[in-house]
Coordinates of C-alpha atoms and ligand atoms in Angstrom, one line a residue:
M1 CA 3.2 8.8 20.2
L2 CA 2.5 10.7 17.1
L3 CA -0.4 12.7 18.7
D4 CA 1.9 14.0 21.5
R5 CA 4.5 15.2 19.0
L6 CA 2.3 17.3 16.8
A7 CA 2.0 20.2 19.2
T8 CA 5.8 20.8 19.1
F9 CA 5.6 21.8 15.4
T10 CA 2.6 24.2 15.4
D11 CA 4.0 26.9 13.2
R12 CA 5.3 24.6 10.5
V13 CA 3.5 23.4 7.4
A14 CA 2.1 20.0 8.0
L15 CA 0.8 19.2 4.5
L16 CA 0.0 20.6 1.0
D17 CA -2.9 19.5 -1.1
R18 CA -5.1 20.8 -3.8
D19 CA -6.5 23.5 -1.4
G20 CA -3.0 24.8 -0.5
S21 CA -0.9 24.4 2.6
L22 CA -2.1 23.6 6.2
S23 CA -0.1 24.3 9.3
Y24 CA 0.3 21.8 12.2
L25 CA -1.8 24.1 14.3
S26 CA -4.7 24.1 11.8
L27 CA -4.3 20.3 11.4
I28 CA -4.6 19.8 15.1
E29 CA -7.6 22.1 15.3
R30 CA -9.3 20.4 12.4
S31 CA -8.7 17.0 13.7
L32 CA -9.9 17.9 17.3
G33 CA -13.0 19.5 15.7
L34 CA -13.7 16.3 13.8
C35 CA -13.1 14.3 16.9
E36 CA -15.7 16.3 18.8
Q37 CA -18.2 15.4 16.0
L38 CA -17.2 11.8 16.2
C39 CA -17.6 11.7 20.0
A40 CA -20.9 13.7 20.1
P41 CA -23.0 13.5 22.2
N42 CA -20.5 12.4 24.9
R43 CA -19.9 9.0 23.4
D44 CA -16.8 7.1 24.2
R45 CA -15.4 5.7 20.9
H46 CA -12.6 3.7 22.5
G47 CA -11.8 0.6 20.3
E48 CA -14.6 1.4 17.8
R49 CA -13.6 0.9 14.1
I50 CA -14.0 4.0 12.0
A51 CA -13.8 3.7 8.2
I52 CA -12.0 6.6 6.5
L53 CA -13.2 7.3 2.9
C54 CA -11.4 10.6 2.4
Q55 CA -9.4 12.4 -0.3
P56 CA -5.7 12.5 0.4
G57 CA -4.4 15.6 2.1
R58 CA -6.2 17.6 4.8
D59 CA -9.4 15.5 4.8
F60 CA -7.6 12.1 5.2
T61 CA -5.0 13.3 7.6
S62 CA -7.5 15.2 9.9
A63 CA -9.7 12.1 9.8
I64 CA -7.1 9.6 10.9
L65 CA -5.9 11.9 13.7
A66 CA -9.5 12.5 14.8
V67 CA -10.0 8.8 15.1
W68 CA -6.9 8.5 17.2
W69 CA -7.8 11.4 19.5
A70 CA -11.1 9.6 20.0
G71 CA -9.3 6.4 21.1
A72 CA -10.8 4.6 18.1
I73 CA -9.3 2.4 15.3
A74 CA -8.9 3.8 11.8
V75 CA -9.8 1.6 8.8
P76 CA -8.6 3.4 5.7
L77 CA -10.5 2.8 2.4
H78 CA -9.5 3.5 -1.2
P79 CA -12.2 5.7 -2.8
D80 CA -11.7 4.1 -6.2
H81 CA -12.4 0.5 -5.1
P82 CA -15.6 -1.0 -6.2
A83 CA -18.5 -0.9 -3.7
P84 CA -18.4 -4.7 -2.9
E85 CA -14.8 -4.5 -1.8
L86 CA -15.4 -1.5 0.4
A87 CA -18.5 -3.1 1.8
Y88 CA -16.5 -6.2 2.7
V89 CA -13.9 -4.2 4.6
I90 CA -16.5 -2.2 6.5
S91 CA -18.5 -5.3 7.4
D92 CA -15.5 -7.5 8.3
S93 CA -14.0 -4.9 10.6
R94 CA -17.5 -4.1 11.9
C95 CA -17.1 -0.3 11.6
S96 CA -19.5 1.8 13.6
T97 CA -18.9 5.0 11.6
V98 CA -17.7 6.2 8.2
I99 CA -15.9 9.5 7.9
A100 CA -16.0 10.8 4.3
S101 CA -14.9 13.8 2.3
A102 CA -17.8 15.8 1.0
S103 CA -16.8 14.9 -2.6
L104 CA -17.3 11.2 -1.7
E105 CA -20.6 11.7 0.1
G106 CA -22.8 9.8 -2.4
L107 CA -20.7 6.6 -2.2
A108 CA -20.3 7.0 1.6
V109 CA -24.1 7.3 2.1
S110 CA -24.8 4.0 0.3
L111 CA -22.0 2.2 2.1
A112 CA -22.9 3.5 5.5
T113 CA -26.6 2.8 5.0
A114 CA -26.0 -0.8 3.8
A115 CA -23.7 -1.4 6.8
D116 CA -25.9 0.5 9.3
C117 CA -23.1 2.9 10.1
R118 CA -23.2 6.5 11.2
L119 CA -21.8 8.9 8.5
I120 CA -19.7 12.0 9.3
V121 CA -18.8 14.2 6.4
T122 CA -15.6 16.2 6.9
D123 CA -16.3 19.9 7.5
A124 CA -13.6 22.5 7.0
L125 CA -15.3 24.8 9.6
A126 CA -15.4 22.2 12.4
R127 CA -12.4 23.2 14.5
S128 CA -11.6 22.8 18.2
T129 CA -8.8 23.8 20.6
A130 CA -10.1 21.6 23.5
P131 CA -7.3 19.2 24.3
R132 CA -7.9 15.5 24.5
P133 CA -6.0 12.8 26.3
S134 CA -3.9 10.6 24.0
P135 CA -4.7 6.9 23.8
A136 CA -2.4 4.3 25.4
D137 CA 0.6 3.0 23.5
S138 CA -0.9 -0.5 23.6
D139 CA -4.3 0.6 22.2
D140 CA -5.2 -0.6 18.7
A141 CA -4.8 2.2 16.2
L142 CA -5.2 0.9 12.6
I143 CA -6.6 -2.0 10.6
I144 CA -5.2 -2.4 7.1
Y145 CA -6.6 -5.1 4.8
T146 CA -4.1 -7.4 3.0
S147 CA -4.5 -10.4 0.8
G148 CA -3.5 -13.8 2.0
T149 CA -3.4 -17.4 0.8
T150 CA -6.8 -18.0 2.3
G151 CA -9.6 -16.4 0.4
R152 CA -10.7 -12.9 1.3
P153 CA -8.4 -10.2 2.6
K154 CA -7.7 -10.0 6.3
G155 CA -7.4 -7.0 8.6
V156 CA -3.9 -6.4 10.0
V157 CA -4.1 -4.6 13.4
H158 CA -1.4 -2.2 14.4
T159 CA -1.2 -0.5 17.8
H160 CA 0.0 3.0 18.5
S161 CA 3.2 1.6 19.7
S162 CA 3.9 -0.6 16.6
L163 CA 3.2 2.5 14.4
A164 CA 5.5 4.6 16.6
A165 CA 8.3 2.1 16.2
Q166 CA 7.8 2.1 12.4
M167 CA 7.9 5.9 12.2
S168 CA 10.9 6.4 14.5
G169 CA 12.7 3.5 12.7
M170 CA 12.3 5.3 9.4
A171 CA 13.1 8.7 10.8
D172 CA 16.5 7.3 12.1
A173 CA 17.4 5.0 9.2
W174 CA 16.6 7.5 6.4
R175 CA 17.6 10.6 8.5
W176 CA 14.3 12.4 8.3
T177 CA 14.4 16.0 9.5
A178 CA 11.8 18.7 9.9
D179 CA 13.1 20.3 6.7
D180 CA 12.1 17.3 4.6
R181 CA 9.4 17.6 2.0
I182 CA 7.9 14.5 0.3
L183 CA 5.4 13.9 -2.4
C184 CA 2.7 11.2 -1.9
V185 CA 1.5 9.5 -5.1
L186 CA 0.5 6.2 -3.4
P187 CA -2.8 5.1 -2.0
L188 CA -3.5 5.6 1.7
H189 CA -4.9 2.1 2.5
H190 CA -1.4 0.6 2.5
V191 CA 1.5 1.1 4.9
H192 CA 3.7 2.5 2.1
G193 CA 1.6 5.6 1.2
L194 CA 0.1 5.9 4.7
V195 CA 2.9 5.3 7.3
N196 CA 6.1 5.9 5.2
V197 CA 4.9 8.9 3.2
T198 CA 2.0 10.5 5.0
L199 CA 2.6 9.9 8.7
T200 CA 6.4 9.8 9.1
P201 CA 6.7 13.5 8.0
L202 CA 4.3 14.4 10.9
W203 CA 6.5 12.4 13.3
V204 CA 9.5 14.7 12.6
G205 CA 7.7 18.0 11.8
A206 CA 8.2 17.7 8.0
H207 CA 5.5 18.0 5.4
C208 CA 3.9 15.8 2.8
E209 CA 2.4 17.1 -0.5
S210 CA -0.6 15.2 -1.8
P211 CA -1.6 15.9 -5.4
G212 CA -4.3 13.2 -5.1
S213 CA -3.1 10.5 -7.5
F214 CA -0.2 9.4 -9.6
D215 CA 0.6 11.3 -12.8
A216 CA 4.1 10.9 -14.2
I217 CA 4.4 14.3 -15.8
R218 CA 3.2 16.1 -12.6
V219 CA 5.6 14.1 -10.5
W220 CA 8.6 15.1 -12.7
D221 CA 7.4 18.7 -12.6
R222 CA 7.2 18.7 -8.8
M223 CA 10.7 17.1 -8.6
A224 CA 12.0 19.8 -11.0
S225 CA 10.5 22.6 -8.9
G226 CA 13.2 22.2 -6.2
D227 CA 10.5 22.0 -3.5
L228 CA 11.0 18.4 -2.6
T229 CA 13.8 16.6 -0.7
L230 CA 12.4 13.0 -0.7
F231 CA 10.5 10.7 -2.9
M232 CA 9.3 7.1 -2.2
A233 CA 7.4 4.8 -4.5
V234 CA 6.9 1.3 -5.8
P235 CA 9.0 0.1 -8.7
T236 CA 6.1 0.4 -11.2
V237 CA 6.0 4.1 -10.5
Y238 CA 9.8 4.5 -11.3
S239 CA 9.2 2.5 -14.6
R240 CA 6.3 4.9 -15.5
L241 CA 8.5 7.9 -14.7
I242 CA 11.3 6.5 -16.9
S243 CA 8.8 6.0 -19.8
A244 CA 7.5 9.6 -19.4
W245 CA 11.1 10.9 -19.4
E246 CA 11.8 9.0 -22.6
A247 CA 8.8 10.4 -24.3
A248 CA 9.7 14.0 -23.4
D249 CA 11.7 16.5 -25.5
T250 CA 15.3 17.4 -24.8
S251 CA 14.8 20.6 -22.8
T252 CA 12.1 19.0 -20.6
R253 CA 14.4 16.0 -20.0
T254 CA 17.2 18.2 -18.9
R255 CA 14.9 20.3 -16.6
W256 CA 13.5 17.1 -15.0
S257 CA 16.8 15.4 -14.5
D258 CA 18.5 18.5 -13.0
G259 CA 15.6 18.9 -10.6
A260 CA 15.5 15.3 -9.5
R261 CA 19.2 15.4 -8.8
R262 CA 18.5 18.0 -6.1
L263 CA 16.4 15.6 -3.9
R264 CA 18.3 14.2 -1.0
L265 CA 16.9 10.6 -1.1
M266 CA 14.8 8.4 -3.3
V267 CA 13.5 5.1 -2.0
S268 CA 11.9 2.1 -3.7
G269 CA 9.9 -0.7 -2.1
S270 CA 6.8 -2.9 -1.8
A271 CA 8.0 -5.1 -4.7
A272 CA 11.3 -6.2 -6.2
L273 CA 13.1 -3.4 -7.9
P274 CA 14.6 -4.6 -11.2
V275 CA 18.3 -3.8 -11.5
S276 CA 17.6 -2.5 -15.0
V277 CA 15.2 0.1 -13.5
L278 CA 17.7 1.0 -10.8
E279 CA 20.4 1.6 -13.4
R280 CA 18.3 3.6 -15.8
W281 CA 17.0 5.8 -12.9
Q282 CA 20.7 6.4 -11.9
E283 CA 21.4 7.5 -15.5
L284 CA 18.5 9.9 -15.6
T285 CA 18.8 11.4 -12.1
G286 CA 22.1 10.4 -10.5
H287 CA 20.2 8.7 -7.7
V288 CA 20.9 5.1 -6.7
L289 CA 17.5 4.1 -5.5
L290 CA 17.6 3.0 -1.9
E291 CA 15.7 -0.3 -1.9
R292 CA 14.0 -1.6 1.3
Y293 CA 11.6 -4.4 2.2
G294 CA 8.4 -4.1 4.1
M295 CA 5.0 -5.7 4.7
T296 CA 1.6 -4.7 5.9
E297 CA 2.2 -6.8 9.0
L298 CA 5.7 -5.4 9.7
G299 CA 6.0 -1.9 8.3
M300 CA 9.6 -1.6 7.2
A301 CA 11.8 -4.5 8.1
L302 CA 15.0 -4.5 6.0
S303 CA 16.7 -1.6 4.2
N304 CA 19.8 -0.6 2.4
T305 CA 21.4 2.2 4.2
I306 CA 21.9 5.8 3.1
D307 CA 25.7 5.1 2.9
Q308 CA 25.6 1.6 1.4
R309 CA 23.2 0.4 -1.3
T310 CA 23.6 -2.9 -3.1
P311 CA 21.5 -3.4 -6.2
G312 CA 19.3 -6.4 -6.1
H313 CA 19.4 -6.5 -2.3
V314 CA 17.0 -5.2 0.3
G315 CA 19.8 -4.5 2.9
W316 CA 19.8 -5.0 6.6
P317 CA 17.3 -5.0 9.5
F318 CA 15.8 -1.7 10.5
P319 CA 16.7 -0.2 13.9
G320 CA 15.2 -2.5 16.6
V321 CA 14.3 -5.2 14.0
E322 CA 15.7 -8.8 14.0
A323 CA 15.7 -11.0 11.0
K324 CA 16.6 -14.7 10.4
I325 CA 16.1 -17.4 7.7
D326 CA 14.5 -20.8 8.7
E327 CA 15.4 -24.2 7.2
E328 CA 13.0 -23.7 4.3
G329 CA 14.7 -20.4 3.4
Q330 CA 11.8 -18.4 4.7
L331 CA 12.5 -14.9 6.1
L332 CA 11.4 -14.5 9.8
I333 CA 11.1 -11.1 11.5
R334 CA 10.6 -9.9 15.0
G335 CA 10.7 -6.4 16.6
P336 CA 8.5 -3.7 18.1
Q337 CA 7.0 -2.6 14.8
V338 CA 5.4 -6.0 14.1
F339 CA 1.6 -6.0 14.0
D340 CA -0.5 -7.2 17.0
R341 CA -2.9 -9.7 15.3
Y342 CA -5.2 -10.3 12.3
W343 CA -8.6 -8.9 13.1
N344 CA -10.9 -11.6 14.4
R345 CA -8.7 -14.4 13.0
P346 CA -6.9 -15.9 16.0
E347 CA -5.9 -19.1 14.2
E348 CA -4.3 -17.2 11.3
T349 CA -2.5 -15.0 13.8
S350 CA -1.1 -17.9 15.8
S351 CA -0.1 -19.9 12.7
S352 CA 1.8 -17.0 11.2
F353 CA 4.2 -16.8 14.2
V354 CA 6.8 -19.3 15.4
D355 CA 7.5 -18.2 19.0
D356 CA 7.6 -14.5 18.6
W357 CA 9.0 -14.6 15.0
F358 CA 6.6 -13.6 12.2
C359 CA 6.8 -15.9 9.2
T360 CA 6.8 -13.6 6.2
G361 CA 6.2 -16.2 3.5
D362 CA 9.1 -14.6 1.6
V363 CA 12.1 -16.7 0.6
A364 CA 15.4 -14.9 1.1
V365 CA 19.2 -15.4 1.4
L366 CA 21.8 -13.4 3.2
D367 CA 25.1 -12.5 1.7
E368 CA 27.7 -9.8 2.1
G369 CA 25.4 -7.3 0.3
G370 CA 22.7 -7.9 2.9
Y371 CA 19.4 -9.8 2.4
R372 CA 18.2 -10.7 -1.1
L373 CA 14.7 -11.9 -1.8
L374 CA 14.2 -14.9 -4.0
G375 CA 10.3 -14.7 -4.2
R376 CA 7.2 -15.8 -2.3
A377 CA 6.8 -19.3 -0.9
S378 CA 3.2 -19.4 -2.2
I379 CA 2.6 -19.1 -6.0
D380 CA -0.9 -17.9 -5.1
I381 CA 0.3 -14.6 -3.7
L382 CA 1.0 -12.1 -6.5
K383 CA 2.6 -8.6 -6.5
T384 CA 1.4 -6.4 -9.3
G385 CA 2.2 -2.7 -9.4
G386 CA 3.2 -3.0 -5.7
E387 CA -0.2 -4.4 -4.8
K388 CA -0.4 -7.8 -3.1
V389 CA -3.2 -9.9 -4.6
S390 CA -4.5 -13.4 -3.9
A391 CA -4.9 -15.6 -7.0
L392 CA -7.5 -17.6 -4.9
E393 CA -9.7 -14.6 -4.3
I394 CA -9.7 -13.7 -8.0
E395 CA -10.5 -17.3 -9.0
E396 CA -13.4 -17.3 -6.4
T397 CA -14.8 -14.2 -7.9
F398 CA -14.5 -15.3 -11.6
R399 CA -16.1 -18.7 -10.8
E400 CA -19.3 -16.7 -10.3
H401 CA -19.2 -15.6 -13.9
P402 CA -22.1 -17.3 -15.7
G403 CA -19.9 -18.5 -18.6
I404 CA -17.0 -19.9 -16.6
A405 CA -16.8 -23.5 -15.5
E406 CA -13.3 -23.4 -14.1
C407 CA -10.5 -21.0 -13.9
A408 CA -6.9 -20.6 -12.7
V409 CA -5.2 -17.3 -11.9
V410 CA -1.4 -16.9 -12.0
G411 CA 1.2 -14.1 -12.1
L412 CA 3.3 -13.6 -15.2
D413 CA 6.6 -11.8 -14.9
D414 CA 6.4 -8.3 -16.4
P415 CA 9.0 -5.6 -16.6
E416 CA 6.5 -2.8 -15.8
W417 CA 4.1 -4.3 -13.3
G418 CA 6.4 -6.9 -11.7
Q419 CA 3.8 -9.5 -12.3
R420 CA 0.6 -9.3 -14.4
V421 CA -2.6 -11.1 -13.4
A422 CA -3.4 -13.8 -15.9
I423 CA -6.5 -16.1 -16.0
A424 CA -6.9 -19.4 -17.8
I425 CA -10.5 -20.3 -18.3
V426 CA -12.5 -23.4 -19.1
A427 CA -15.8 -22.2 -20.5
K428 CA -19.2 -23.8 -19.6
D429 CA -20.1 -23.8 -23.3
S430 CA -17.2 -24.9 -25.5
D431 CA -18.3 -22.6 -28.3
A432 CA -18.4 -19.6 -26.0
E433 CA -16.1 -16.6 -26.8
F434 CA -14.6 -14.4 -24.2
T435 CA -12.8 -11.2 -24.8
I436 CA -10.4 -9.8 -22.2
T437 CA -12.4 -6.5 -22.4
E438 CA -15.7 -8.2 -21.5
L439 CA -14.1 -10.1 -18.7
R440 CA -12.4 -7.0 -17.3
D441 CA -15.6 -5.0 -17.4
W442 CA -17.3 -7.8 -15.5
G443 CA -14.4 -8.0 -13.0
R444 CA -14.3 -4.2 -12.5
E445 CA -17.7 -4.2 -10.8
R446 CA -16.4 -6.7 -8.2
L447 CA -12.7 -6.3 -7.8
S448 CA -10.2 -3.4 -7.5
T449 CA -8.0 -2.7 -10.6
P450 CA -4.9 -4.6 -9.6
K451 CA -6.9 -7.8 -9.2
I452 CA -8.4 -7.7 -12.7
P453 CA -6.7 -10.0 -15.1
S454 CA -4.9 -8.4 -18.1
R455 CA -4.1 -11.7 -19.8
L456 CA -6.7 -14.3 -20.8
L457 CA -6.4 -17.8 -22.2
L458 CA -9.2 -20.2 -23.1
V459 CA -8.4 -23.8 -22.5
E460 CA -10.2 -27.1 -22.7
D461 CA -8.8 -28.3 -19.4
L462 CA -6.6 -27.0 -16.7
P463 CA -3.3 -28.8 -16.1
R464 CA -3.7 -31.1 -13.1
N465 CA -1.5 -33.5 -11.1
A466 CA -2.4 -37.1 -10.2
M467 CA -4.4 -35.8 -7.2
G468 CA -6.5 -33.6 -9.5
K469 CA -5.0 -30.4 -8.2
V470 CA -4.3 -27.6 -10.7
V471 CA -0.5 -27.2 -11.3
K472 CA 0.0 -23.5 -11.3
T473 CA 3.5 -23.6 -12.8
D474 CA 2.0 -25.5 -15.8
V475 CA -0.6 -22.8 -16.0
V476 CA 2.1 -20.1 -16.2
A477 CA 3.8 -22.1 -19.0
L478 CA 0.5 -22.1 -21.0
F479 CA 0.9 -18.3 -21.3
Q480 CA 4.4 -18.3 -22.6
P481 CA 4.4 -16.6 -26.0
P482 CA 3.0 -16.9 -28.6
V483 CA -0.4 -16.9 -27.0
G484 CA -3.1 -16.4 -29.7
A485 CA -6.1 -16.1 -27.4
S486 CA -4.6 -13.5 -25.1
G487 CA -6.2 -10.0 -25.1
Ligands
LIG1 C1 -3.5 -0.7 -13.3 N1 -3.5 -1.2 -14.5 C2 -2.9 -2.4 -14.5 C3 -2.6 -2.6 -13.1 N2 -3.0 -1.6 -12.4 N3 -2.6 -3.2 -15.5 C4 -2.0 -4.4 -15.1 N4 -1.6 -4.7 -13.9 C5 -1.9 -3.8 -12.9 N5 -1.6 -4.1 -11.6 C6 -4.0 -0.5 -15.7 C7 -5.4 -0.1 -15.6 O1 -6.3 -1.1 -15.9 C8 -5.5 1.0 -16.5 O2 -5.6 0.5 -17.8 C9 -4.1 1.7 -16.4 O3 -3.2 0.7 -15.9 C10 -4.1 2.8 -15.5 O4 -4.8 2.4 -14.3 P1 -4.7 3.2 -12.9 O5 -5.5 2.5 -11.9 O6 -5.0 4.6 -13.3 O7 -3.2 3.1 -12.6 P2 -2.3 4.1 -12.1 O8 -2.9 5.2 -11.3 O9 -1.3 4.5 -13.1 O10 -1.6 3.1 -11.0 C11 -0.4 2.6 -11.1 C12 0.3 2.6 -9.7 C13 -0.7 1.9 -8.7 C14 1.6 1.9 -9.8 C15 0.5 4.1 -9.3 O11 -0.9 0.6 -9.1 C16 -0.3 2.1 -7.3 O12 -0.5 3.1 -6.7 N6 0.4 1.1 -6.8 C17 1.0 1.1 -5.5 C18 0.4 0.1 -4.6 C19 0.9 0.3 -3.2 O13 0.9 1.4 -2.6 N7 1.5 -0.8 -2.6 C20 2.1 -0.8 -1.3 C21 1.5 -1.9 -0.5 S1 2.3 -1.9 1.1 P3 -6.7 1.0 -18.9 O14 -6.5 0.1 -20.0 O15 -8.0 0.9 -18.2 O16 -6.2 2.4 -19.1 C22 3.6 -2.9 1.0 C23 4.6 -2.9 2.1 C24 5.8 -2.3 1.6 O17 3.8 -3.5 0.0 O18 6.9 -2.9 1.6 O19 5.7 -1.1 1.2
LIG2 P1 2.0 -6.3 1.4 O1 1.5 -7.4 2.1 O2 1.1 -5.7 0.4 O3 2.4 -5.3 2.5 O4 3.3 -6.7 0.7 C1 4.4 -7.2 1.3 C2 5.2 -8.0 0.4 O5 5.7 -7.2 -0.6 C3 6.4 -8.7 1.0 O6 6.0 -9.9 1.7 C4 7.2 -9.0 -0.2 O7 6.8 -10.1 -0.9 C5 6.9 -7.8 -1.1 N1 8.0 -6.8 -1.0 C6 8.1 -5.6 -0.3 N2 9.2 -5.0 -0.5 C7 9.9 -5.7 -1.4 C8 11.2 -5.6 -2.0 N3 12.0 -4.5 -1.8 N4 11.6 -6.6 -2.9 C9 10.8 -7.7 -3.1 N5 9.6 -7.8 -2.5 C10 9.2 -6.9 -1.7

């Protein structure tokens, strides 16, 4: 259990953020202090859902540990998401409390008031040394929301034991040690930024540096500093870093490349890594990116190894994980790191397992280089910038737009984003004019950035089959260039 391990690293640095470094001892004391606030006055919080609306670094990490000391379930939120999305997560998971950073208090007050939740604002002075019992391995620890083929996102429940299996699997497979130092540029409401980059360092006594958000120049500068040993990100981040390198002057390029070479390992995942990006990154830094495959429901499932990396492949099962491919070519996974259930969705939980094998919805093949992914079984699940989004959820939202009669959302292959969200629209009024800017502004109030279409096409009718069902592959074809009406 993570909580039991922290006390063995007390003198070491646990994290670095905009306020400087924090030791394991201070992190423990801060999280116990926050836990006391959470449990006051003498309330048992066991099994309660606690939303975390905190800045990355000491606030977020103290908050999640506090929730776990209290025996409760953490529900991480992304502070940049629009209020309706945050409100949906708080209400679907029936949170009792919101823990928020002081800088996010305004947003937190309105969310907590609307959902009738208690609000706790993190306080740097609230510390405690009073020990608390750890929750049981089988207790629920975390709910992360993920998009599916059926409408709104669903909560994926992980227990302390499934999280422990994920962290120990990564520690073994990627040879984490207490001397590792990693930079977190990913959001903390997904397993990649949360479990792989923020929590696994705590599992081994290493530390994570949280600048707050992704900025390509700042990342290169941190790599060049010689302070880091590890970097992990989605393919879009590596593409962005390559673009920043290409825009830099010669001496900066040399400094950045020399610094990056000194890291011990760089990992890519959450979406397919184009071989062109892998090759260019190798030219710039000498690193062959280690590609691995994971999922919110699974944590990490397949990975190339430190000693053997095959471009275009996602490698072999993680320690303790079993993988197989069914007759339809779908990848199935089982192992101790698999999630427990979807929150309050028993039918969806049971339909996503065959016996104890989780059906990933990804189509894969196995060859001598390991597993290779061919794509998603459903055309309605998109991956854009490493974010999984549901075409159906976006369509449902845009159908509420006063000028839209019908719409269809598809993913278009894109070298930077993996896929781009594109929307084909039938207007209520055939003379109506839509601009992508207007549409995006309207969408921004309702949906998080990755779900907002960046391509628009006005059509008279959507392509349909004999049954009247929209044919998504034909919608994709409509966008093939040249597309005069796109934004
Ligand atoms: C942002 N933009 C997009 C976009 N996202 N355009 C097209 N498609 C998208 N998906 C645009 C914005 O509208 C904006 O444009 C500009 O890009 C900058 O937006 P931003 O929000 O500031 O983006 P940025 O911070 O640069 O974010 C890019 C990113 C981010 C790649 C860092 O998307 C990200 O953090 N992705 C990682 C998601 C993740 O952690 N996934 C893991 C899931 S877990 P304008 O015009 O307004 O300037 C999982 C399991 C596993 O998958 O295996 O790990
Ligand atoms: P999420 O549900 O957001 O956790 O996303 C999980 C999905 O991301 C998987 O089901 C895959 O479709 C995709 N994915 C993760 N890693 C990879 C990878 N290395 N290559 C291709 N797809 C990936």
